[in-house]
Amino acid sequence: GAVVSQHPSRVICKSGTSVKIECRSLDFQATTMFWYRQFPKKSLMLMATSNEGSKATYEQGVEKDKFLINHASLTLSTLTVTSAHPEDSSFYICSAAITSGYNEQFFGPGTRLTVL
Amino acid sequence: GNSVTQMEGPVTLSEEAFLTINCTYTATGYPSLFWYVQYPGEGLQLLLKATKADDKGSNKGFEATYRKETTSFHLEKGSVQVSDSAVYFCALSDPGAGNTPLVFGKGTRLSVIA
């Protein structure tokens, strides 16, 4: 089956630093990737839709200057949390859409960000 | 717009009990339906899917049938195990809308005790 990886799986950083999270589709090409944020014991909150070669589309309330998304190739999208603060601590999950006609999506294993 | 409603948890069951997690949806057109499972500290894994009415998705003893007449996709398992403890998400996608985000339910936490 289609595999999506995320790196790093876990990161701890100091307040004010920036953190980059990578999302890769390992065995398929993904023109579209999605970034979600998940708070403890909550459902996934869509942050943005990332299309290869174009600007990401952010959901209402998500700061695009805070959460920079780049989708430079058909297998890689990155999310950079700039000037991270403790309230940015969360579980970030990406998914990649495979063009199968069913809009099937495959999820990465997630990245746990802790900002001290 | 499209939406998914699933039963609130948490659900606590004894090992070998029967499991049902209800999921209903609202959608225009003919969505594809999915159940995802999230084990503690991990990302989401696709558990099963159904892409048209009356389809039954099944995997690891779990089943769900796409019921268009009741707009439902309830998840069932005849005999749960401790290892099934996880959060289960019902989701839908609109295959006619290109690569759009999945619409998720709020998730149901299942705890199975020995």
PDB file of C-alpha atoms in Angstrom:
ATOM      1  CA  GLY A   1       0.000   0.000   0.000  1.00  0.00           C
ATOM      2  CA  ALA A   2       0.909   3.653  -0.253  1.00  0.00           C
ATOM      3  CA  VAL A   3       3.290   4.836   2.445  1.00  0.00           C
ATOM      4  CA  VAL A   4       3.701   8.323   3.833  1.00  0.00           C
ATOM      5  CA  SER A   5       6.556   9.202   6.146  1.00  0.00           C
ATOM      6  CA  GLN A   6       7.079  12.160   8.431  1.00  0.00           C
ATOM      7  CA  HIS A   7      10.289  13.439   9.899  1.00  0.00           C
ATOM      8  CA  PRO A   8      11.020  14.018  12.668  1.00  0.00           C
ATOM      9  CA  SER A   9       8.639  11.883  14.667  1.00  0.00           C
ATOM     10  CA  ARG A  10       9.294  13.891  17.779  1.00  0.00           C
ATOM     11  CA  VAL A  11      10.942  17.267  18.343  1.00  0.00           C
ATOM     12  CA  ILE A  12      11.540  19.427  21.378  1.00  0.00           C
ATOM     13  CA  CYS A  13      12.627  22.998  20.841  1.00  0.00           C
ATOM     14  CA  LYS A  14      13.035  26.237  22.699  1.00  0.00           C
ATOM     15  CA  SER A  15      10.533  29.033  22.419  1.00  0.00           C
ATOM     16  CA  GLY A  16      11.358  31.373  19.549  1.00  0.00           C
ATOM     17  CA  THR A  17      13.038  28.806  17.318  1.00  0.00           C
ATOM     18  CA  SER A  18      11.688  27.459  14.045  1.00  0.00           C
ATOM     19  CA  VAL A  19      10.975  23.824  13.342  1.00  0.00           C
ATOM     20  CA  LYS A  20      10.607  22.127   9.987  1.00  0.00           C
ATOM     21  CA  ILE A  21       8.539  18.983   9.551  1.00  0.00           C
ATOM     22  CA  GLU A  22       8.821  16.909   6.384  1.00  0.00           C
ATOM     23  CA  CYS A  23       6.099  14.809   4.823  1.00  0.00           C
ATOM     24  CA  ARG A  24       7.061  12.379   2.081  1.00  0.00           C
ATOM     25  CA  SER A  25       5.069  10.018  -0.094  1.00  0.00           C
ATOM     26  CA  LEU A  26       7.454   7.094  -0.477  1.00  0.00           C
ATOM     27  CA  ASP A  27       5.991   5.038  -3.283  1.00  0.00           C
ATOM     28  CA  PHE A  28       3.593   7.312  -5.101  1.00  0.00           C
ATOM     29  CA  GLN A  29       3.302  10.854  -6.331  1.00  0.00           C
ATOM     30  CA  ALA A  30       1.011  13.199  -4.488  1.00  0.00           C
ATOM     31  CA  THR A  31      -0.070  16.397  -6.133  1.00  0.00           C
ATOM     32  CA  THR A  32      -1.963  17.302  -2.994  1.00  0.00           C
ATOM     33  CA  MET A  33      -0.975  16.935   0.639  1.00  0.00           C
ATOM     34  CA  PHE A  34      -2.839  18.050   3.715  1.00  0.00           C
ATOM     35  CA  TRP A  35      -1.574  19.214   7.069  1.00  0.00           C
ATOM     36  CA  TYR A  36      -3.562  18.597  10.223  1.00  0.00           C
ATOM     37  CA  ARG A  37      -3.098  19.473  13.835  1.00  0.00           C
ATOM     38  CA  GLN A  38      -4.422  17.312  16.622  1.00  0.00           C
ATOM     39  CA  PHE A  39      -4.867  18.438  20.201  1.00  0.00           C
ATOM     40  CA  PRO A  40      -4.894  15.842  22.986  1.00  0.00           C
ATOM     41  CA  LYS A  41      -7.973  13.638  22.850  1.00  0.00           C
ATOM     42  CA  LYS A  42      -9.409  15.658  19.985  1.00  0.00           C
ATOM     43  CA  SER A  43     -10.089  15.079  16.328  1.00  0.00           C
ATOM     44  CA  LEU A  44      -7.913  16.321  13.521  1.00  0.00           C
ATOM     45  CA  MET A  45      -8.071  19.977  12.607  1.00  0.00           C
ATOM     46  CA  LEU A  46      -7.232  20.739   8.990  1.00  0.00           C
ATOM     47  CA  MET A  47      -4.623  23.461   8.795  1.00  0.00           C
ATOM     48  CA  ALA A  48      -3.912  23.743   5.095  1.00  0.00           C
ATOM     49  CA  THR A  49      -4.011  22.094   1.701  1.00  0.00           C
ATOM     50  CA  SER A  50      -0.693  21.910  -0.080  1.00  0.00           C
ATOM     51  CA  ASN A  51      -0.561  21.626  -3.855  1.00  0.00           C
ATOM     52  CA  GLU A  52       2.670  20.906  -5.651  1.00  0.00           C
ATOM     53  CA  GLY A  53       4.065  23.968  -7.329  1.00  0.00           C
ATOM     54  CA  SER A  54       1.575  26.435  -5.925  1.00  0.00           C
ATOM     55  CA  LYS A  55       0.814  28.275  -2.735  1.00  0.00           C
ATOM     56  CA  ALA A  56      -0.882  26.410   0.050  1.00  0.00           C
ATOM     57  CA  THR A  57      -4.502  27.099   0.904  1.00  0.00           C
ATOM     58  CA  TYR A  58      -4.915  27.790   4.608  1.00  0.00           C
ATOM     59  CA  GLU A  59      -8.005  27.201   6.682  1.00  0.00           C
ATOM     60  CA  GLN A  60      -9.618  30.088   8.469  1.00  0.00           C
ATOM     61  CA  GLY A  61      -7.810  31.005  11.631  1.00  0.00           C
ATOM     62  CA  VAL A  62      -4.493  29.425  10.634  1.00  0.00           C
ATOM     63  CA  GLU A  63      -1.695  31.967  10.347  1.00  0.00           C
ATOM     64  CA  LYS A  64       0.105  31.438   7.055  1.00  0.00           C
ATOM     65  CA  ASP A  65       3.140  33.423   8.214  1.00  0.00           C
ATOM     66  CA  LYS A  66       3.354  31.246  11.302  1.00  0.00           C
ATOM     67  CA  PHE A  67       2.939  27.911   9.580  1.00  0.00           C
ATOM     68  CA  LEU A  68       4.893  28.006   6.333  1.00  0.00           C
ATOM     69  CA  ILE A  69       4.080  25.242   3.875  1.00  0.00           C
ATOM     70  CA  ASN A  70       6.160  24.342   0.873  1.00  0.00           C
ATOM     71  CA  HIS A  71       5.316  21.612  -1.624  1.00  0.00           C
ATOM     72  CA  ALA A  72       8.331  21.670  -3.878  1.00  0.00           C
ATOM     73  CA  SER A  73       7.968  18.234  -5.431  1.00  0.00           C
ATOM     74  CA  LEU A  74       5.393  15.527  -5.996  1.00  0.00           C
ATOM     75  CA  THR A  75       6.734  13.545  -3.058  1.00  0.00           C
ATOM     76  CA  LEU A  76       7.619  16.168  -0.472  1.00  0.00           C
ATOM     77  CA  SER A  77       5.769  18.806   1.483  1.00  0.00           C
ATOM     78  CA  THR A  78       7.216  20.672   4.437  1.00  0.00           C
ATOM     79  CA  LEU A  79       5.602  22.523   7.309  1.00  0.00           C
ATOM     80  CA  THR A  80       7.744  25.070   9.137  1.00  0.00           C
ATOM     81  CA  VAL A  81       6.536  26.371  12.459  1.00  0.00           C
ATOM     82  CA  THR A  82       8.204  29.750  12.743  1.00  0.00           C
ATOM     83  CA  SER A  83       9.102  31.358  16.056  1.00  0.00           C
ATOM     84  CA  ALA A  84       7.468  28.525  17.921  1.00  0.00           C
ATOM     85  CA  HIS A  85       5.797  29.118  21.258  1.00  0.00           C
ATOM     86  CA  PRO A  86       4.473  26.675  23.852  1.00  0.00           C
ATOM     87  CA  GLU A  87       0.938  27.010  22.497  1.00  0.00           C
ATOM     88  CA  ASP A  88       2.197  25.550  19.221  1.00  0.00           C
ATOM     89  CA  SER A  89       2.966  22.293  20.991  1.00  0.00           C
ATOM     90  CA  SER A  90       0.806  19.681  19.355  1.00  0.00           C
ATOM     91  CA  PHE A  91       0.691  16.566  17.193  1.00  0.00           C
ATOM     92  CA  TYR A  92       1.028  17.435  13.513  1.00  0.00           C
ATOM     93  CA  ILE A  93      -0.111  14.933  10.899  1.00  0.00           C
ATOM     94  CA  CYS A  94       0.154  15.075   7.136  1.00  0.00           C
ATOM     95  CA  SER A  95      -1.718  13.118   4.525  1.00  0.00           C
ATOM     96  CA  ALA A  96      -1.161  12.629   0.837  1.00  0.00           C
ATOM     97  CA  ALA A  97      -3.907  12.181  -1.703  1.00  0.00           C
ATOM     98  CA  ILE A  98      -3.599   9.512  -4.337  1.00  0.00           C
ATOM     99  CA  THR A  99      -5.484  10.069  -7.519  1.00  0.00           C
ATOM    100  CA  SER A 100      -7.531   6.895  -7.527  1.00  0.00           C
ATOM    101  CA  GLY A 101     -10.933   8.296  -8.286  1.00  0.00           C
ATOM    102  CA  TYR A 102     -11.978   7.764  -4.681  1.00  0.00           C
ATOM    103  CA  ASN A 103     -10.003  10.656  -3.202  1.00  0.00           C
ATOM    104  CA  GLU A 104      -8.181   8.190  -1.001  1.00  0.00           C
ATOM    105  CA  GLN A 105      -5.667   9.636   1.394  1.00  0.00           C
ATOM    106  CA  PHE A 106      -2.794   8.122   3.295  1.00  0.00           C
ATOM    107  CA  PHE A 107      -1.544   9.503   6.550  1.00  0.00           C
ATOM    108  CA  GLY A 108       1.898   9.967   7.941  1.00  0.00           C
ATOM    109  CA  PRO A 109       2.707   8.723  11.434  1.00  0.00           C
ATOM    110  CA  GLY A 110       2.645  12.220  12.897  1.00  0.00           C
ATOM    111  CA  THR A 111       5.153  14.557  14.515  1.00  0.00           C
ATOM    112  CA  ARG A 112       4.915  15.463  18.161  1.00  0.00           C
ATOM    113  CA  LEU A 113       6.179  19.017  18.697  1.00  0.00           C
ATOM    114  CA  THR A 114       6.953  20.237  22.189  1.00  0.00           C
ATOM    115  CA  VAL A 115       7.972  23.852  22.623  1.00  0.00           C
ATOM    116  CA  LEU A 116       9.592  24.684  25.934  1.00  0.00           C
TER     117      LEU A 116
ATOM    118  CA  GLY B   1     -21.855  20.948   3.326  1.00  0.00           C
ATOM    119  CA  ASN B   2     -20.588  17.474   4.040  1.00  0.00           C
ATOM    120  CA  SER B   3     -20.414  16.297   7.632  1.00  0.00           C
ATOM    121  CA  VAL B   4     -19.847  13.173   9.704  1.00  0.00           C
ATOM    122  CA  THR B   5     -21.365  12.413  13.077  1.00  0.00           C
ATOM    123  CA  GLN B   6     -20.133   9.543  15.169  1.00  0.00           C
ATOM    124  CA  MET B   7     -21.031   8.394  18.627  1.00  0.00           C
ATOM    125  CA  GLU B   8     -19.288  10.088  21.473  1.00  0.00           C
ATOM    126  CA  GLY B   9     -16.964   8.027  23.573  1.00  0.00           C
ATOM    127  CA  PRO B  10     -15.299   6.794  25.444  1.00  0.00           C
ATOM    128  CA  VAL B  11     -16.501   3.254  24.966  1.00  0.00           C
ATOM    129  CA  THR B  12     -15.257   0.667  27.423  1.00  0.00           C
ATOM    130  CA  LEU B  13     -15.770  -3.007  26.694  1.00  0.00           C
ATOM    131  CA  SER B  14     -14.597  -6.280  28.106  1.00  0.00           C
ATOM    132  CA  GLU B  15     -12.496  -8.527  25.920  1.00  0.00           C
ATOM    133  CA  GLU B  16     -14.564 -10.615  23.478  1.00  0.00           C
ATOM    134  CA  ALA B  17     -17.536  -8.239  23.668  1.00  0.00           C
ATOM    135  CA  PHE B  18     -19.370  -7.054  20.554  1.00  0.00           C
ATOM    136  CA  LEU B  19     -18.514  -3.594  19.300  1.00  0.00           C
ATOM    137  CA  THR B  20     -20.642  -1.096  17.420  1.00  0.00           C
ATOM    138  CA  ILE B  21     -19.559   2.472  16.771  1.00  0.00           C
ATOM    139  CA  ASN B  22     -22.250   4.454  15.005  1.00  0.00           C
ATOM    140  CA  CYS B  23     -21.442   6.816  12.176  1.00  0.00           C
ATOM    141  CA  THR B  24     -23.856   8.818  10.055  1.00  0.00           C
ATOM    142  CA  TYR B  25     -23.078  11.293   7.351  1.00  0.00           C
ATOM    143  CA  THR B  26     -24.514  14.171   5.393  1.00  0.00           C
ATOM    144  CA  ALA B  27     -23.269  14.634   1.876  1.00  0.00           C
ATOM    145  CA  THR B  28     -24.252  15.751  -1.557  1.00  0.00           C
ATOM    146  CA  GLY B  29     -23.616  13.223  -4.244  1.00  0.00           C
ATOM    147  CA  TYR B  30     -22.060   9.841  -3.543  1.00  0.00           C
ATOM    148  CA  PRO B  31     -19.203  10.040  -1.071  1.00  0.00           C
ATOM    149  CA  SER B  32     -16.634   7.393  -0.298  1.00  0.00           C
ATOM    150  CA  LEU B  33     -16.624   6.356   3.353  1.00  0.00           C
ATOM    151  CA  PHE B  34     -13.716   5.378   5.565  1.00  0.00           C
ATOM    152  CA  TRP B  35     -12.873   4.211   9.038  1.00  0.00           C
ATOM    153  CA  TYR B  36      -9.447   5.158  10.369  1.00  0.00           C
ATOM    154  CA  VAL B  37      -7.845   3.921  13.573  1.00  0.00           C
ATOM    155  CA  GLN B  38      -5.323   5.790  15.681  1.00  0.00           C
ATOM    156  CA  TYR B  39      -3.340   3.859  18.255  1.00  0.00           C
ATOM    157  CA  PRO B  40      -1.810   5.788  21.159  1.00  0.00           C
ATOM    158  CA  GLY B  41       0.966   8.102  20.029  1.00  0.00           C
ATOM    159  CA  GLU B  42       0.623   7.182  16.377  1.00  0.00           C
ATOM    160  CA  GLY B  43      -0.847   8.597  13.198  1.00  0.00           C
ATOM    161  CA  LEU B  44      -3.989   7.433  11.460  1.00  0.00           C
ATOM    162  CA  GLN B  45      -4.211   4.104   9.695  1.00  0.00           C
ATOM    163  CA  LEU B  46      -6.894   3.235   7.208  1.00  0.00           C
ATOM    164  CA  LEU B  47      -8.955   0.438   8.702  1.00  0.00           C
ATOM    165  CA  LEU B  48     -11.517  -0.087   5.952  1.00  0.00           C
ATOM    166  CA  LYS B  49     -13.404   1.722   3.237  1.00  0.00           C
ATOM    167  CA  ALA B  50     -16.473   1.546   1.030  1.00  0.00           C
ATOM    168  CA  THR B  51     -16.954   3.496  -2.132  1.00  0.00           C
ATOM    169  CA  LYS B  52     -20.573   2.853  -3.088  1.00  0.00           C
ATOM    170  CA  ALA B  53     -23.914   1.970  -1.589  1.00  0.00           C
ATOM    171  CA  ASP B  54     -24.219  -1.543  -0.085  1.00  0.00           C
ATOM    172  CA  ASP B  55     -20.461  -2.075  -0.208  1.00  0.00           C
ATOM    173  CA  LYS B  56     -19.076  -3.740   2.882  1.00  0.00           C
ATOM    174  CA  GLY B  57     -15.583  -2.849   3.984  1.00  0.00           C
ATOM    175  CA  SER B  58     -13.779  -5.310   6.221  1.00  0.00           C
ATOM    176  CA  ASN B  59     -10.381  -5.703   7.825  1.00  0.00           C
ATOM    177  CA  LYS B  60      -8.953  -7.339  10.958  1.00  0.00           C
ATOM    178  CA  GLY B  61     -12.408  -8.562  11.976  1.00  0.00           C
ATOM    179  CA  PHE B  62     -13.959  -5.117  11.650  1.00  0.00           C
ATOM    180  CA  GLU B  63     -16.808  -4.503   9.221  1.00  0.00           C
ATOM    181  CA  ALA B  64     -18.871  -1.568   8.054  1.00  0.00           C
ATOM    182  CA  THR B  65     -21.593  -1.419   5.410  1.00  0.00           C
ATOM    183  CA  TYR B  66     -22.343   1.665   3.345  1.00  0.00           C
ATOM    184  CA  ARG B  67     -26.077   2.267   3.867  1.00  0.00           C
ATOM    185  CA  LYS B  68     -27.327   4.988   1.586  1.00  0.00           C
ATOM    186  CA  GLU B  69     -30.918   4.764   2.799  1.00  0.00           C
ATOM    187  CA  THR B  70     -29.910   5.530   6.371  1.00  0.00           C
ATOM    188  CA  THR B  71     -26.768   7.513   5.459  1.00  0.00           C
ATOM    189  CA  SER B  72     -24.797   5.355   7.852  1.00  0.00           C
ATOM    190  CA  PHE B  73     -21.499   3.491   8.015  1.00  0.00           C
ATOM    191  CA  HIS B  74     -21.479   1.839  11.425  1.00  0.00           C
ATOM    192  CA  LEU B  75     -18.339   0.012  12.514  1.00  0.00           C
ATOM    193  CA  GLU B  76     -18.754  -3.452  14.036  1.00  0.00           C
ATOM    194  CA  LYS B  77     -16.578  -6.193  15.408  1.00  0.00           C
ATOM    195  CA  GLY B  78     -17.866  -9.419  16.847  1.00  0.00           C
ATOM    196  CA  SER B  79     -15.204  -9.971  19.496  1.00  0.00           C
ATOM    197  CA  VAL B  80     -12.873  -7.177  20.539  1.00  0.00           C
ATOM    198  CA  GLN B  81      -9.393  -7.642  21.937  1.00  0.00           C
ATOM    199  CA  VAL B  82      -7.310  -5.509  24.246  1.00  0.00           C
ATOM    200  CA  SER B  83      -5.146  -4.623  21.246  1.00  0.00           C
ATOM    201  CA  ASP B  84      -8.153  -2.939  19.624  1.00  0.00           C
ATOM    202  CA  SER B  85      -7.984  -0.139  22.186  1.00  0.00           C
ATOM    203  CA  ALA B  86      -7.579   3.003  20.093  1.00  0.00           C
ATOM    204  CA  VAL B  87      -9.442   5.984  18.723  1.00  0.00           C
ATOM    205  CA  TYR B  88     -11.635   5.324  15.703  1.00  0.00           C
ATOM    206  CA  PHE B  89     -12.503   8.017  13.169  1.00  0.00           C
ATOM    207  CA  CYS B  90     -15.249   7.849  10.583  1.00  0.00           C
ATOM    208  CA  ALA B  91     -14.586   9.968   7.505  1.00  0.00           C
ATOM    209  CA  LEU B  92     -15.949  10.735   4.084  1.00  0.00           C
ATOM    210  CA  SER B  93     -14.564  12.084   0.879  1.00  0.00           C
ATOM    211  CA  ASP B  94     -16.221  13.504  -2.154  1.00  0.00           C
ATOM    212  CA  PRO B  95     -14.624  11.773  -5.118  1.00  0.00           C
ATOM    213  CA  GLY B  96     -16.193  14.252  -7.478  1.00  0.00           C
ATOM    214  CA  ALA B  97     -14.449  17.182  -5.845  1.00  0.00           C
ATOM    215  CA  GLY B  98     -10.872  16.356  -6.724  1.00  0.00           C
ATOM    216  CA  ASN B  99      -8.255  16.102  -4.001  1.00  0.00           C
ATOM    217  CA  THR B 100     -10.195  17.721  -1.207  1.00  0.00           C
ATOM    218  CA  PRO B 101      -9.651  17.085   2.504  1.00  0.00           C
ATOM    219  CA  LEU B 102     -11.450  14.244   4.201  1.00  0.00           C
ATOM    220  CA  VAL B 103     -14.296  15.201   6.490  1.00  0.00           C
ATOM    221  CA  PHE B 104     -13.801  13.530   9.848  1.00  0.00           C
ATOM    222  CA  GLY B 105     -16.044  12.705  12.723  1.00  0.00           C
ATOM    223  CA  LYS B 106     -14.831  13.662  16.167  1.00  0.00           C
ATOM    224  CA  GLY B 107     -13.473  10.219  16.939  1.00  0.00           C
ATOM    225  CA  THR B 108     -14.541   7.532  19.389  1.00  0.00           C
ATOM    226  CA  ARG B 109     -12.113   6.280  21.976  1.00  0.00           C
ATOM    227  CA  LEU B 110     -12.381   2.555  22.634  1.00  0.00           C
ATOM    228  CA  SER B 111     -10.873   0.904  25.680  1.00  0.00           C
ATOM    229  CA  VAL B 112     -10.952  -2.871  25.917  1.00  0.00           C
ATOM    230  CA  ILE B 113     -10.221  -4.393  29.285  1.00  0.00           C
ATOM    231  CA  ALA B 114      -9.110  -7.952  29.900  1.00  0.00           C
TER     232      ALA B 114
END
